[in-house]
PDB file of C-alpha atoms in Angstrom:
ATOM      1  CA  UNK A 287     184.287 176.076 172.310  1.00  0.00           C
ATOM      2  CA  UNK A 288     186.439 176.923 175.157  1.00  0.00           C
ATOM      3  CA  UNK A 289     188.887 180.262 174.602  1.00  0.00           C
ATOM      4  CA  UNK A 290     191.897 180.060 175.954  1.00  0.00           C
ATOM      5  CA  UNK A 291     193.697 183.339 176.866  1.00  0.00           C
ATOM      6  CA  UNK A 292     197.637 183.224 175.538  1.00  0.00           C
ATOM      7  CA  UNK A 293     198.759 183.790 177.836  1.00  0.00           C
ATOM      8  CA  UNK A 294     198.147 183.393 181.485  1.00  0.00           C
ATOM      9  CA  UNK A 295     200.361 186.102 183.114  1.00  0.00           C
ATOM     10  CA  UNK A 296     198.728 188.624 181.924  1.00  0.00           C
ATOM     11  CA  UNK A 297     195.575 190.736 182.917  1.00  0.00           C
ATOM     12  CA  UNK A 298     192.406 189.801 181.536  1.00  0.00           C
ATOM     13  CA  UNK A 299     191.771 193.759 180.714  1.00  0.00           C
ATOM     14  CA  UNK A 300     194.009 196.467 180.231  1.00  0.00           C
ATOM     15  CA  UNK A 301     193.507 199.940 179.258  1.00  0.00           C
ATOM     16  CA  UNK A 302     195.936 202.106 178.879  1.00  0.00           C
ATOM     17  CA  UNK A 303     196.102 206.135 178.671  1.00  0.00           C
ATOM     18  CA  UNK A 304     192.574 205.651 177.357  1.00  0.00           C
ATOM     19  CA  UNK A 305     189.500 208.441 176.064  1.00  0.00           C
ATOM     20  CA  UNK A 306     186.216 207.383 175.489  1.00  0.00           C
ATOM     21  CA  UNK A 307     184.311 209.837 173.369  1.00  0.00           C
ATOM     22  CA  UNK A 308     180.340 209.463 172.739  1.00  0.00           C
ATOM     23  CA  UNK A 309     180.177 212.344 169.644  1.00  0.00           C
ATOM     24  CA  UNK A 310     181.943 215.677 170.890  1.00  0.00           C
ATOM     25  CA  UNK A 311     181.502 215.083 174.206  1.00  0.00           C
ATOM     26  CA  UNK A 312     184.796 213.624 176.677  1.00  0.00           C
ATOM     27  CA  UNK A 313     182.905 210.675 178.917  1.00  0.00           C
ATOM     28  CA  UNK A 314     186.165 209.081 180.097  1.00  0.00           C
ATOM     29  CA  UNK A 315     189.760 210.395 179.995  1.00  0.00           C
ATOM     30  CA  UNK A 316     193.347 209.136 181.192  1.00  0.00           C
ATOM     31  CA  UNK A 317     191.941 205.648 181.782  1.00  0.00           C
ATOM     32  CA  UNK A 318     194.126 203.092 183.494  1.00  0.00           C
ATOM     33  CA  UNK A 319     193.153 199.887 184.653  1.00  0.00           C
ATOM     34  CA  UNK A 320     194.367 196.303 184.611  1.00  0.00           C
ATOM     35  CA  UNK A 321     191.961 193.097 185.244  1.00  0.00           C
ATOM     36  CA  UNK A 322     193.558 190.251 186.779  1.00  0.00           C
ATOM     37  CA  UNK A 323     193.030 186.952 185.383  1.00  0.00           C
ATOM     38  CA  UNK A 324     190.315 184.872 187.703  1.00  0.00           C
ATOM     39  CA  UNK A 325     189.616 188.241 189.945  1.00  0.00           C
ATOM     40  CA  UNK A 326     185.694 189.747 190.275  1.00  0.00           C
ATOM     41  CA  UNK A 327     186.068 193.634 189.426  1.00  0.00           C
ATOM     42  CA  UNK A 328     183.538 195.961 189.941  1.00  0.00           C
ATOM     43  CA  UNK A 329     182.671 199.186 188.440  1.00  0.00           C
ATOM     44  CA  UNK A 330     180.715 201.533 190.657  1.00  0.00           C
ATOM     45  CA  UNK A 331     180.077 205.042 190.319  1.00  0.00           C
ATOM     46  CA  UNK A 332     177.057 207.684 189.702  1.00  0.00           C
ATOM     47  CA  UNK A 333     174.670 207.780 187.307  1.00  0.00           C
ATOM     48  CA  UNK A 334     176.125 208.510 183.820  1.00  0.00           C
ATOM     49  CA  UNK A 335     179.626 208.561 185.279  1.00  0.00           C
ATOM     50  CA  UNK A 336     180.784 206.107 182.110  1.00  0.00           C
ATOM     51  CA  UNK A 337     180.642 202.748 183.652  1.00  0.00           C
ATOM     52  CA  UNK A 338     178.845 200.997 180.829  1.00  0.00           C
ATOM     53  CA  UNK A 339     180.961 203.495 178.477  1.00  0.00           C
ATOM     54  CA  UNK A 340     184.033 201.129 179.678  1.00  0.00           C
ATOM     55  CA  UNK A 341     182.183 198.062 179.131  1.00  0.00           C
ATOM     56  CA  UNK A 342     181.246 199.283 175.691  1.00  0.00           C
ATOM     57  CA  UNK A 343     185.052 199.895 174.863  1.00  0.00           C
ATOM     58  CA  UNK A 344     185.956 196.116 176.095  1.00  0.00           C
ATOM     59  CA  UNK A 345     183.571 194.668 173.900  1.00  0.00           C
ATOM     60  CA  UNK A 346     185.057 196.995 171.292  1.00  0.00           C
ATOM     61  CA  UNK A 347     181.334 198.343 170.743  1.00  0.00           C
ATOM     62  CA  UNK A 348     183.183 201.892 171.174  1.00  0.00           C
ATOM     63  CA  UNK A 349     186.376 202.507 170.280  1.00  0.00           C
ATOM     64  CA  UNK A 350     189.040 204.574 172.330  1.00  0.00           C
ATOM     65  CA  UNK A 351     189.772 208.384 170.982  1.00  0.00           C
ATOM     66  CA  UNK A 352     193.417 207.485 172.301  1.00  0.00           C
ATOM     67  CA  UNK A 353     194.955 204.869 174.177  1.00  0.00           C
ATOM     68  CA  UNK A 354     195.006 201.252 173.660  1.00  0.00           C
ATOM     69  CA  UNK A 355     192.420 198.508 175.111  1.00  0.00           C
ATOM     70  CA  UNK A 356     193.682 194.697 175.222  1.00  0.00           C
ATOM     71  CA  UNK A 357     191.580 191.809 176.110  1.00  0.00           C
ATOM     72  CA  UNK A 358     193.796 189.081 177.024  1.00  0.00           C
ATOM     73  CA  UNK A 359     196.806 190.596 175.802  1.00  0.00           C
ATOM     74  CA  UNK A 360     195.439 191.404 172.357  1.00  0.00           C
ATOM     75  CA  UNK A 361     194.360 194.312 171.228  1.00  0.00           C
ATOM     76  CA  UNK A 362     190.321 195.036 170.620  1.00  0.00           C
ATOM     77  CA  UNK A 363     190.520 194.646 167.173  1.00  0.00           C
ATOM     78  CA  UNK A 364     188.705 197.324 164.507  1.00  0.00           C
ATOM     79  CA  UNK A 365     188.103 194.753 161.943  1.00  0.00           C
ATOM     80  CA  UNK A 366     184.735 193.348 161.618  1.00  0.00           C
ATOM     81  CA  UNK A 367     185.733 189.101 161.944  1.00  0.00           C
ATOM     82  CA  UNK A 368     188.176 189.550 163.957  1.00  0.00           C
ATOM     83  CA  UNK A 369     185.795 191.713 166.395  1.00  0.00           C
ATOM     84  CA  UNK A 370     183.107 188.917 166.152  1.00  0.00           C
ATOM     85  CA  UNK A 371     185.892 186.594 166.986  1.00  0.00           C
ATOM     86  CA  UNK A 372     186.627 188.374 169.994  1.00  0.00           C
ATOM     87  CA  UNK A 373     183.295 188.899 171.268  1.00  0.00           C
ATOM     88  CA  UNK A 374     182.790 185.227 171.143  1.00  0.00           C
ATOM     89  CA  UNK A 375     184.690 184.790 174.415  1.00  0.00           C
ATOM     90  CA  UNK A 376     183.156 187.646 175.838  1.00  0.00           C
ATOM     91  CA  UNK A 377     179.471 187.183 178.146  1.00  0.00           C
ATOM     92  CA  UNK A 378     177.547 189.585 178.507  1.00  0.00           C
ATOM     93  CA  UNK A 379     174.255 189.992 181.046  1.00  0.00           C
ATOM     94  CA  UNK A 380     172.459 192.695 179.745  1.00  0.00           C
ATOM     95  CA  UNK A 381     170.115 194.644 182.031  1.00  0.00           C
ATOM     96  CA  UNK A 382     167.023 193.982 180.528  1.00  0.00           C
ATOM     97  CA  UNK A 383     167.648 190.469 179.997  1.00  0.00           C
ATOM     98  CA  UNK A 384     167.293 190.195 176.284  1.00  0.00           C
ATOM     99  CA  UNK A 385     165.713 187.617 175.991  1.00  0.00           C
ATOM    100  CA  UNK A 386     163.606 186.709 173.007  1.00  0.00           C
ATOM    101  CA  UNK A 387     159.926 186.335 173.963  1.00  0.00           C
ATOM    102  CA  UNK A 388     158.998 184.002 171.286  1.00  0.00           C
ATOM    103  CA  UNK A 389     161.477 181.123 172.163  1.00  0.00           C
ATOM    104  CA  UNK A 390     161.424 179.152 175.197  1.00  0.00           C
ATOM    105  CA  UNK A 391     164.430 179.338 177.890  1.00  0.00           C
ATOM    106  CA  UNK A 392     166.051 176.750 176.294  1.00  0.00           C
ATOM    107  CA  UNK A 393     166.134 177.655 172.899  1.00  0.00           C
ATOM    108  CA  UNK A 394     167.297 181.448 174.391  1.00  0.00           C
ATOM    109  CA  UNK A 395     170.061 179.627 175.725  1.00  0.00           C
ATOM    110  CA  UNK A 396     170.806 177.491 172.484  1.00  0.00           C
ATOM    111  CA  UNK A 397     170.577 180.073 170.288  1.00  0.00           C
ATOM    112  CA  UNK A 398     174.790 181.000 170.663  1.00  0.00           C
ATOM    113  CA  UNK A 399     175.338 177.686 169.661  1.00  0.00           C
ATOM    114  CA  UNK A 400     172.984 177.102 166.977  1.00  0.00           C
ATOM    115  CA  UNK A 401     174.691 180.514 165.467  1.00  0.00           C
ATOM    116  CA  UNK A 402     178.066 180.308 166.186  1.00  0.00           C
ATOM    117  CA  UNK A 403     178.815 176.679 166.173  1.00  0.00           C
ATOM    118  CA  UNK A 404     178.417 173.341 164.086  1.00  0.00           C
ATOM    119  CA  UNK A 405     177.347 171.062 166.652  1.00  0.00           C
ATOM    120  CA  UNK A 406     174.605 168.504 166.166  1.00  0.00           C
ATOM    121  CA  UNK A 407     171.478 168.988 167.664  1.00  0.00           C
ATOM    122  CA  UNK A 408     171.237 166.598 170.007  1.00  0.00           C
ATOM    123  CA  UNK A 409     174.860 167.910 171.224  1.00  0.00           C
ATOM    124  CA  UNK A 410     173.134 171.253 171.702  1.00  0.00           C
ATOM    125  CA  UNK A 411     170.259 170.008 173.656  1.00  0.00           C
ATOM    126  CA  UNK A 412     172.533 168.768 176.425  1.00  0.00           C
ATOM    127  CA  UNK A 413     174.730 171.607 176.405  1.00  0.00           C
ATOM    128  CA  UNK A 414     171.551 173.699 177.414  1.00  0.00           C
ATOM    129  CA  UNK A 415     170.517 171.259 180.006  1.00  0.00           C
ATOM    130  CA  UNK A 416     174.313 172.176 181.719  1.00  0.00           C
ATOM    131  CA  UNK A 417     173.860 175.814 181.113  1.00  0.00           C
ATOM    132  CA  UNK A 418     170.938 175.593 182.935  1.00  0.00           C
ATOM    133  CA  UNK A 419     171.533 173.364 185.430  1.00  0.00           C
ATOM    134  CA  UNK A 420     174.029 175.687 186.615  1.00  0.00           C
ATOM    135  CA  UNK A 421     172.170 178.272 187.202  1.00  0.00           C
ATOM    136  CA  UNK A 422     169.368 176.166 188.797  1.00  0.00           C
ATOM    137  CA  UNK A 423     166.716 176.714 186.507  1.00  0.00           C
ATOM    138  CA  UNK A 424     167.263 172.960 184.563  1.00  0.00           C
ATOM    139  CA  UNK A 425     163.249 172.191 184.835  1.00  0.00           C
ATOM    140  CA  UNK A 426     162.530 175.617 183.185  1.00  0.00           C
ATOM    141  CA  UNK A 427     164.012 174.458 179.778  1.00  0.00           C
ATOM    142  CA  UNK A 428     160.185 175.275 177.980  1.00  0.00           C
ATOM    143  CA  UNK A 429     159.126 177.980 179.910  1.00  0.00           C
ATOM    144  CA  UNK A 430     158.826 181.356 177.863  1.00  0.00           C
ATOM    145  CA  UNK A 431     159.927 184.463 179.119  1.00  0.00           C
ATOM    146  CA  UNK A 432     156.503 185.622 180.289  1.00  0.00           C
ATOM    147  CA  UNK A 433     156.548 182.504 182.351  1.00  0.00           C
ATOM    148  CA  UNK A 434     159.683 183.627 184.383  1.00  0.00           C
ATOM    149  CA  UNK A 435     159.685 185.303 187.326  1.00  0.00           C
ATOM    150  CA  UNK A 436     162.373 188.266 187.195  1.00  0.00           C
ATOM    151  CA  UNK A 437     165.144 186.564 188.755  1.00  0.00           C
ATOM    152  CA  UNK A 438     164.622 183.479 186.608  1.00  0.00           C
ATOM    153  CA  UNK A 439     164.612 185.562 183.356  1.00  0.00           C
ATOM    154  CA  UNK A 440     167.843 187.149 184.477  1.00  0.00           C
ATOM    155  CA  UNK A 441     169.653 183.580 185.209  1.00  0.00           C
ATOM    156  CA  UNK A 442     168.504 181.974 181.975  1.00  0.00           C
ATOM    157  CA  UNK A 443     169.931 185.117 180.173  1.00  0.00           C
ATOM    158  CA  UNK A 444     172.869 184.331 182.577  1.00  0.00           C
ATOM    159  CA  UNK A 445     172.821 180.890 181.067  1.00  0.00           C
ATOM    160  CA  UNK A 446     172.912 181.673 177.777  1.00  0.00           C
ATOM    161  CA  UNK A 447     175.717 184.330 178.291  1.00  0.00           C
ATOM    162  CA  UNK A 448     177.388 181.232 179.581  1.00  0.00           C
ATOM    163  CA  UNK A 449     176.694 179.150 176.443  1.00  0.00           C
ATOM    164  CA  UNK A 450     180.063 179.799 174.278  1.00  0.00           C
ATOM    165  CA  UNK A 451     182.377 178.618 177.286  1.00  0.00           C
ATOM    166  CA  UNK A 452     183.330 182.658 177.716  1.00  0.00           C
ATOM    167  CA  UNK A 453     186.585 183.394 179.808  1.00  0.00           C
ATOM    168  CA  UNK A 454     185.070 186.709 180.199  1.00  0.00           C
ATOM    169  CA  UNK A 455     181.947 187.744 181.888  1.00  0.00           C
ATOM    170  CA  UNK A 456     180.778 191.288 182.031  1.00  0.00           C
ATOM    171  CA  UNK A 457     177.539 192.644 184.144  1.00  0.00           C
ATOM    172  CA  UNK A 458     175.848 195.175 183.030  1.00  0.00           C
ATOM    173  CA  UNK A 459     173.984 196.182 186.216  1.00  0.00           C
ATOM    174  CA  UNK A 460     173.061 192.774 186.887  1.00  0.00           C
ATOM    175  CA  UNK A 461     170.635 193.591 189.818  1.00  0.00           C
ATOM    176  CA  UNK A 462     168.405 196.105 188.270  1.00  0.00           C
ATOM    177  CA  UNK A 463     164.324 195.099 188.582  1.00  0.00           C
ATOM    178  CA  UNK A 464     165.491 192.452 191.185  1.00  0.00           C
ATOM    179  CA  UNK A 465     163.790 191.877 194.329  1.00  0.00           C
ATOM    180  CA  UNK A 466     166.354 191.463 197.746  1.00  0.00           C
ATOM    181  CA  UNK A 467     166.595 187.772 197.304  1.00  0.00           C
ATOM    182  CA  UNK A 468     166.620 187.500 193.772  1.00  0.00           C
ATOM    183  CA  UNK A 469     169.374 189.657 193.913  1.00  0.00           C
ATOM    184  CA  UNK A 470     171.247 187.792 196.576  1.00  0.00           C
ATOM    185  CA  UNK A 471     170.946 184.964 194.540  1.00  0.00           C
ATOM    186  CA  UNK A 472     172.021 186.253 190.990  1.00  0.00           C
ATOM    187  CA  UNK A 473     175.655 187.771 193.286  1.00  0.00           C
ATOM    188  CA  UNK A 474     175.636 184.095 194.769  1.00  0.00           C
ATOM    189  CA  UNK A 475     175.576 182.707 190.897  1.00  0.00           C
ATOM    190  CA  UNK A 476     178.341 185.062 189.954  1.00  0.00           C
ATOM    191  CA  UNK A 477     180.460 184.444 192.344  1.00  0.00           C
ATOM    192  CA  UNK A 478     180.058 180.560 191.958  1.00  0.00           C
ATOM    193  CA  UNK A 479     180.632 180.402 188.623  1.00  0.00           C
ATOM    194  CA  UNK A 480     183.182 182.865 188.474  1.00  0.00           C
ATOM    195  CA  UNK A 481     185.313 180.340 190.863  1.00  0.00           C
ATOM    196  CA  UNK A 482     183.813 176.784 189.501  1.00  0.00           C
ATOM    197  CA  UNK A 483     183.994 178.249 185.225  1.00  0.00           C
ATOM    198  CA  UNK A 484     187.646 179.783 186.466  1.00  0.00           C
ATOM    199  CA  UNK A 485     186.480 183.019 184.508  1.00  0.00           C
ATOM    200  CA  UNK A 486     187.349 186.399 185.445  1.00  0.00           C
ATOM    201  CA  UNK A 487     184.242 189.164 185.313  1.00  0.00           C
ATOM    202  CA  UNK A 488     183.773 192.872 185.670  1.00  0.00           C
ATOM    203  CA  UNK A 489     179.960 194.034 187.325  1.00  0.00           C
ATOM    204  CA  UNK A 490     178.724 197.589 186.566  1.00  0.00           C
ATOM    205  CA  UNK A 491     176.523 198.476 189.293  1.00  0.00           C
ATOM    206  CA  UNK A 492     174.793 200.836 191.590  1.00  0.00           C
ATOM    207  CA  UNK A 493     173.944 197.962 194.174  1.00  0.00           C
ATOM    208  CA  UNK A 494     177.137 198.782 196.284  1.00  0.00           C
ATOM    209  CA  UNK A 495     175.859 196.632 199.194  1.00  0.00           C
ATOM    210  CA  UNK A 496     174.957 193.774 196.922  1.00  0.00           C
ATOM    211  CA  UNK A 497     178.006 193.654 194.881  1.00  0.00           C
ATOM    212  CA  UNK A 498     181.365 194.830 197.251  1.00  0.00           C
ATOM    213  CA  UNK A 499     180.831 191.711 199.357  1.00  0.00           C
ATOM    214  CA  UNK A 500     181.849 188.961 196.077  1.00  0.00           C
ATOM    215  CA  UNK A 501     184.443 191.504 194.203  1.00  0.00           C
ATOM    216  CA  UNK A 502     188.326 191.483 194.646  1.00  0.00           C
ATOM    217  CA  UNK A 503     189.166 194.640 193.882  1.00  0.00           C
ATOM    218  CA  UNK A 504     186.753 198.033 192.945  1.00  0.00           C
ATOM    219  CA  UNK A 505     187.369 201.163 190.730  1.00  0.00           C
ATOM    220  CA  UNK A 506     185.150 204.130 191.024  1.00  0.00           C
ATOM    221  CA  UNK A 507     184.455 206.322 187.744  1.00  0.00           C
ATOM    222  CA  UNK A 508     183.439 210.155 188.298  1.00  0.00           C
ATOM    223  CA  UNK A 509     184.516 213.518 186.980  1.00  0.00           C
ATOM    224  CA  UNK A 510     185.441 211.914 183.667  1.00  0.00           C
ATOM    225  CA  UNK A 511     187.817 209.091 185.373  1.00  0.00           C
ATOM    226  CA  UNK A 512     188.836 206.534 187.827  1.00  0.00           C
ATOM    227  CA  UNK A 513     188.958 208.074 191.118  1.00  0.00           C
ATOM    228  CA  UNK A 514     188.899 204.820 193.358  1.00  0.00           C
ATOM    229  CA  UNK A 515     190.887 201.713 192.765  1.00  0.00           C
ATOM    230  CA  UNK A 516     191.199 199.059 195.061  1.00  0.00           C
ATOM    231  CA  UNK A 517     189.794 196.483 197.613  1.00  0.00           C
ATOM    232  CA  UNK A 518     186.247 196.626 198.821  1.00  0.00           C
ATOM    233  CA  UNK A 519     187.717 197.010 202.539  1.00  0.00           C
ATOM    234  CA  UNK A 520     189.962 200.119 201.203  1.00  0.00           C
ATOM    235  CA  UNK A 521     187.233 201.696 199.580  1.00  0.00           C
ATOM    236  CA  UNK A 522     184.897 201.735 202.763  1.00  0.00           C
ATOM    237  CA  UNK A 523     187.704 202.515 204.955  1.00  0.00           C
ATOM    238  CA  UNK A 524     188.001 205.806 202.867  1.00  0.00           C
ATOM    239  CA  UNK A 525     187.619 209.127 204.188  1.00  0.00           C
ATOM    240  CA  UNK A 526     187.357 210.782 200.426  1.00  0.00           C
ATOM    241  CA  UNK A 527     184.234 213.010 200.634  1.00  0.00           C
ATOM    242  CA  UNK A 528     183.245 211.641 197.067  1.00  0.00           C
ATOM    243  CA  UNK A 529     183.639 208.398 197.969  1.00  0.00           C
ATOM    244  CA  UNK A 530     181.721 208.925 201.671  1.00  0.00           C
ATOM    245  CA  UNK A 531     178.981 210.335 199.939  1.00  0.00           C
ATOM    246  CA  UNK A 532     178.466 207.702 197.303  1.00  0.00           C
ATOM    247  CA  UNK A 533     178.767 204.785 199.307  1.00  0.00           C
ATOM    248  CA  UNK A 534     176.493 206.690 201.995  1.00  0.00           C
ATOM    249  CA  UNK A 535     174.370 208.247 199.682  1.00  0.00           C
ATOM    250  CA  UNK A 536     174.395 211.554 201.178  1.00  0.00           C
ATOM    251  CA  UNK A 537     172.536 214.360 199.336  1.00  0.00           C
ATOM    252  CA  UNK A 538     174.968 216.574 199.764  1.00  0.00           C
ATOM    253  CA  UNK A 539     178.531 216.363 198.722  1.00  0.00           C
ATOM    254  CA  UNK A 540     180.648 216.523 195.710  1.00  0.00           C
ATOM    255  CA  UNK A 541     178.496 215.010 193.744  1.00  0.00           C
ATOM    256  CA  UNK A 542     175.908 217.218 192.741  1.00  0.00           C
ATOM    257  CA  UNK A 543     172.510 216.303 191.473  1.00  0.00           C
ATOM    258  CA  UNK A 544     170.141 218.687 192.671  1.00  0.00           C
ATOM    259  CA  UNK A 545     168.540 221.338 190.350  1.00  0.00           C
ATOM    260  CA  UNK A 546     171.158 223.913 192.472  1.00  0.00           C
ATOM    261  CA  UNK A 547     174.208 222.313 190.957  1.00  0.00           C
ATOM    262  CA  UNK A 548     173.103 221.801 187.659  1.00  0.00           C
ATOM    263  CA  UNK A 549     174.222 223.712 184.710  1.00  0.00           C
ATOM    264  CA  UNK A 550     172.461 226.908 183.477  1.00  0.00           C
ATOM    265  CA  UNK A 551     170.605 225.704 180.784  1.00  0.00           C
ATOM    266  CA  UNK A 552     169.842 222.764 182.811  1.00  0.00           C
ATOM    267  CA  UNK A 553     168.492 224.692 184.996  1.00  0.00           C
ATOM    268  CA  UNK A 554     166.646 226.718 182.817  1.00  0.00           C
ATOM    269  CA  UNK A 555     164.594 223.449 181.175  1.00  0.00           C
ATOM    270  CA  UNK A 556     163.809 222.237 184.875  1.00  0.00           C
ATOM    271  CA  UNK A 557     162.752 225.616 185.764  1.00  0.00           C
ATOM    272  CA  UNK A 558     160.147 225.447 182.864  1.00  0.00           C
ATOM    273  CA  UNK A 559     159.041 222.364 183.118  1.00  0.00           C
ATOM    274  CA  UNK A 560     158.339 222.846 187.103  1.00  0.00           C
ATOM    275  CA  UNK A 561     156.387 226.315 185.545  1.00  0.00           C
ATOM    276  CA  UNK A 562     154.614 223.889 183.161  1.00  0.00           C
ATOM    277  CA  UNK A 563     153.721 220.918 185.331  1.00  0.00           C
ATOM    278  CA  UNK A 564     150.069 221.001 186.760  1.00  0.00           C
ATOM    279  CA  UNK A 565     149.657 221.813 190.615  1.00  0.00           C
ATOM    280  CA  UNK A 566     147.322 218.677 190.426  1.00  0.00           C
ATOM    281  CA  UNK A 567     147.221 215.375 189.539  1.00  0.00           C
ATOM    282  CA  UNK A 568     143.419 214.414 188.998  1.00  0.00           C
ATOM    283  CA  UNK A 569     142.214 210.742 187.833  1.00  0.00           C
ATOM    284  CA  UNK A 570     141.809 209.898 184.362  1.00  0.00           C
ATOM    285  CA  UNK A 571     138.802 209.895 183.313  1.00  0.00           C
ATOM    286  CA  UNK A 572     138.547 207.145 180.732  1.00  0.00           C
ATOM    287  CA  UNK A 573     141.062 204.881 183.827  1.00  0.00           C
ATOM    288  CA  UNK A 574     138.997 201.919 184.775  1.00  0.00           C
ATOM    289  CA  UNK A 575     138.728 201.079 188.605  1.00  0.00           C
ATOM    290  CA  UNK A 576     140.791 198.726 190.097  1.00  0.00           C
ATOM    291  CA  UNK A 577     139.213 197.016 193.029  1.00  0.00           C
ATOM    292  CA  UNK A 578     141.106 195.017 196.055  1.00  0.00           C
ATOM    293  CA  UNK A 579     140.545 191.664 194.733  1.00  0.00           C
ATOM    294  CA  UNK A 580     142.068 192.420 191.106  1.00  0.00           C
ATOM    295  CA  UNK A 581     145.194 193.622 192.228  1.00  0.00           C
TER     296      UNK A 581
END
C-alpha cells in the first residue's frame, strides 16, 4: 500500500504559472510554489483568500485555467482512474471530520482499505489497531462518533486519512471546533507523524499561533496570490503592513473587511439588512427554560 514518489529529488508539489477559476470569477492567479519532499508547509491567509482553492487543485478536485500542477513530479491527471489513482496517496483531514456516524471508529478507519484494497479481514483489523494506535486513540476502536469528544473525532479521521500509507498529507484547517489543548495535541500528531511516516504535508489554517511553530516554510495567499513565502521566523520578522496586520489581527490595514471597504452592492445588501434587522431580540415564546442544573 505504500506510494513511492519517483523520484526523490523532486518537490512533493509544484505549481507552476497557475489560475484557479471557481465559474467566471479569478480566485488565484500567477501561482508559484514548490513543496519539498519531507517539509511541513503551511497555507495561511484571510478568509476566502483561496487557500482551500489550492488544496482543491492538488487533489485535482479543480483543475488549473492555465499552468501546470505536479504531484510528485507527475502531472494531476484529468482522467478519471488515473485521478483515483492519484488521490490514493493523497490524505486528507477534512474540517468537519467526515466521519460516518453509523460506523464505529474503527470501521471509519477501515473503510479505505476495505474499498481500495484486497486484504483479508483479519489483515485489516490490525492495520486499524496501528492507525489508531498512532494517534493514541487504540482503546476507542468501537466508539461511534457521538461517543468522541472533538479532538478524538478529529484524530480518528486523522487515522483513517492515514490508512492507505499516503506520502501526502493535506489539512484542511485542522484546528477548527478545537479546544486549546485539543488543538495542541492534533499540531503535536502532525508533526510526529509527519517525521516518524517520513511524509511531507501542507496545513490550511487560520490558527497562525498554533500552526507556525511545527511548519518549515509558510506562503501567504491574498489579493488573488502568494504574497508571503518563506520561514515562519521571516514571516514574523516582516514589516509588510499586510502581513503585520494578519498575523496581528489589526482591524485596520490592507485588508479590508469592514462594511466601509466593501464593494457597493455589498454595501448596499448590508445596509438593508441592518434597515431590516429588529432593534430587539425578545425570547421565544414557544423556547423552553433551561435551568442551572441542565446545562
Amino acid at each position: 500500500m505504500p506510494h513511492t514518489a519517483p523520484d526523490t529529488n523532486v518537490p512533493a508539489v509544484r505549481l507552476s504559472g497557475v489560475r484557479l477559476d471557481r465559474g467566471v470569477r479569478t480566485i488565484l492567479s500567477g501561482i508559484d510554489l514548490e513543496v519539498p519532499r519531507g517539509s511541513i508547509t503551511a497555507i495561511l491567509g484571510p478568509s476566502g483568500s483561496g487557500k482551500s482553492t489550492l488544496l482543491a487543485a492538488i487533489t485535482g478536485e479543480l483543475a488549473p485555467a492555465a499552468g501546470t500542477v505536479e504531484v510528485f513530479g507527475r502531472p494531476v491527471p484529468r482522467h478519471h482512474r488515473e485521478l483515483l489513482e492519484l488521490r490514493k496517496g493523497i490524505g486528507v483531514l477534512l474540517q468537519g471530520n467526515g466521519l460516518l456516524t453509523d460506523l464505529t471508529a474503527g470501521e471509519n478507519v477501515a473503510l479505505p482499505l476495505r474499498t481500495h484494497t484486497k486484504l483479508p479481514a483479519p489483515v485489516i483489523e490490525q492495520l486499524v489497531l496501528m492507525k489508531l494506535h498512532a494517534v493514541g486513540l487504540r482503546t476507542a476502536v468501537d466508539l461511534y462518533p457521538r461517543e468522541l469528544s472533538g479532538g478524538m473525532a478529529r484524530r480518528v479521521a486523522l487515522a483513517r486519512a492515514l490508512a492507505l500509507d499516503p506520502p501526502l498529507m493535506l489539512y484542511d484547517e485542522p484546528l477548527t471546533g478545537l479546544d486549546p489543548i485539543a488543538s495542541g495535541v492534533i499540531m503535536s500528531l502532525i508533526a510526529r507523524l509527519n517525521a516518524t511516516l517520513g511524509l511531507t504535508s501542507i496545513i490550511v489554517s487560520h490558527h497562525v499561533r498554533e500552526t507556525l511553530p511545527i511548519v518549515d516554510q509558510v506562503l501567504v495567499t491574498a489579493n488573488r496570490g502568494i504574497v508571503f513565502a518563506g520561514t515562519p521566523a521571516e514571516l514574523e520578522a516582516s514589516e509588510d503592513p499586510l502581513l503585520r496586520q494578519f498575523l496581528r489581527g489589526e482591524p485596520d490595514g490592507p485588508i479590508a473587511f469592514d462594511p466601509a471597504s466593501a464593494q457597493p452592492s455589498a454595501r448596499d445588501a448590508l445596509a438593508r439588512a441592518a434597515d431590516a434587522a429588529p432593534t430587539r431580540l425578545a425570547a421565544t415564546p414557544a423556547a423552553p427554560r433551561i435551568d442551572a442544573e441542565a446545562r
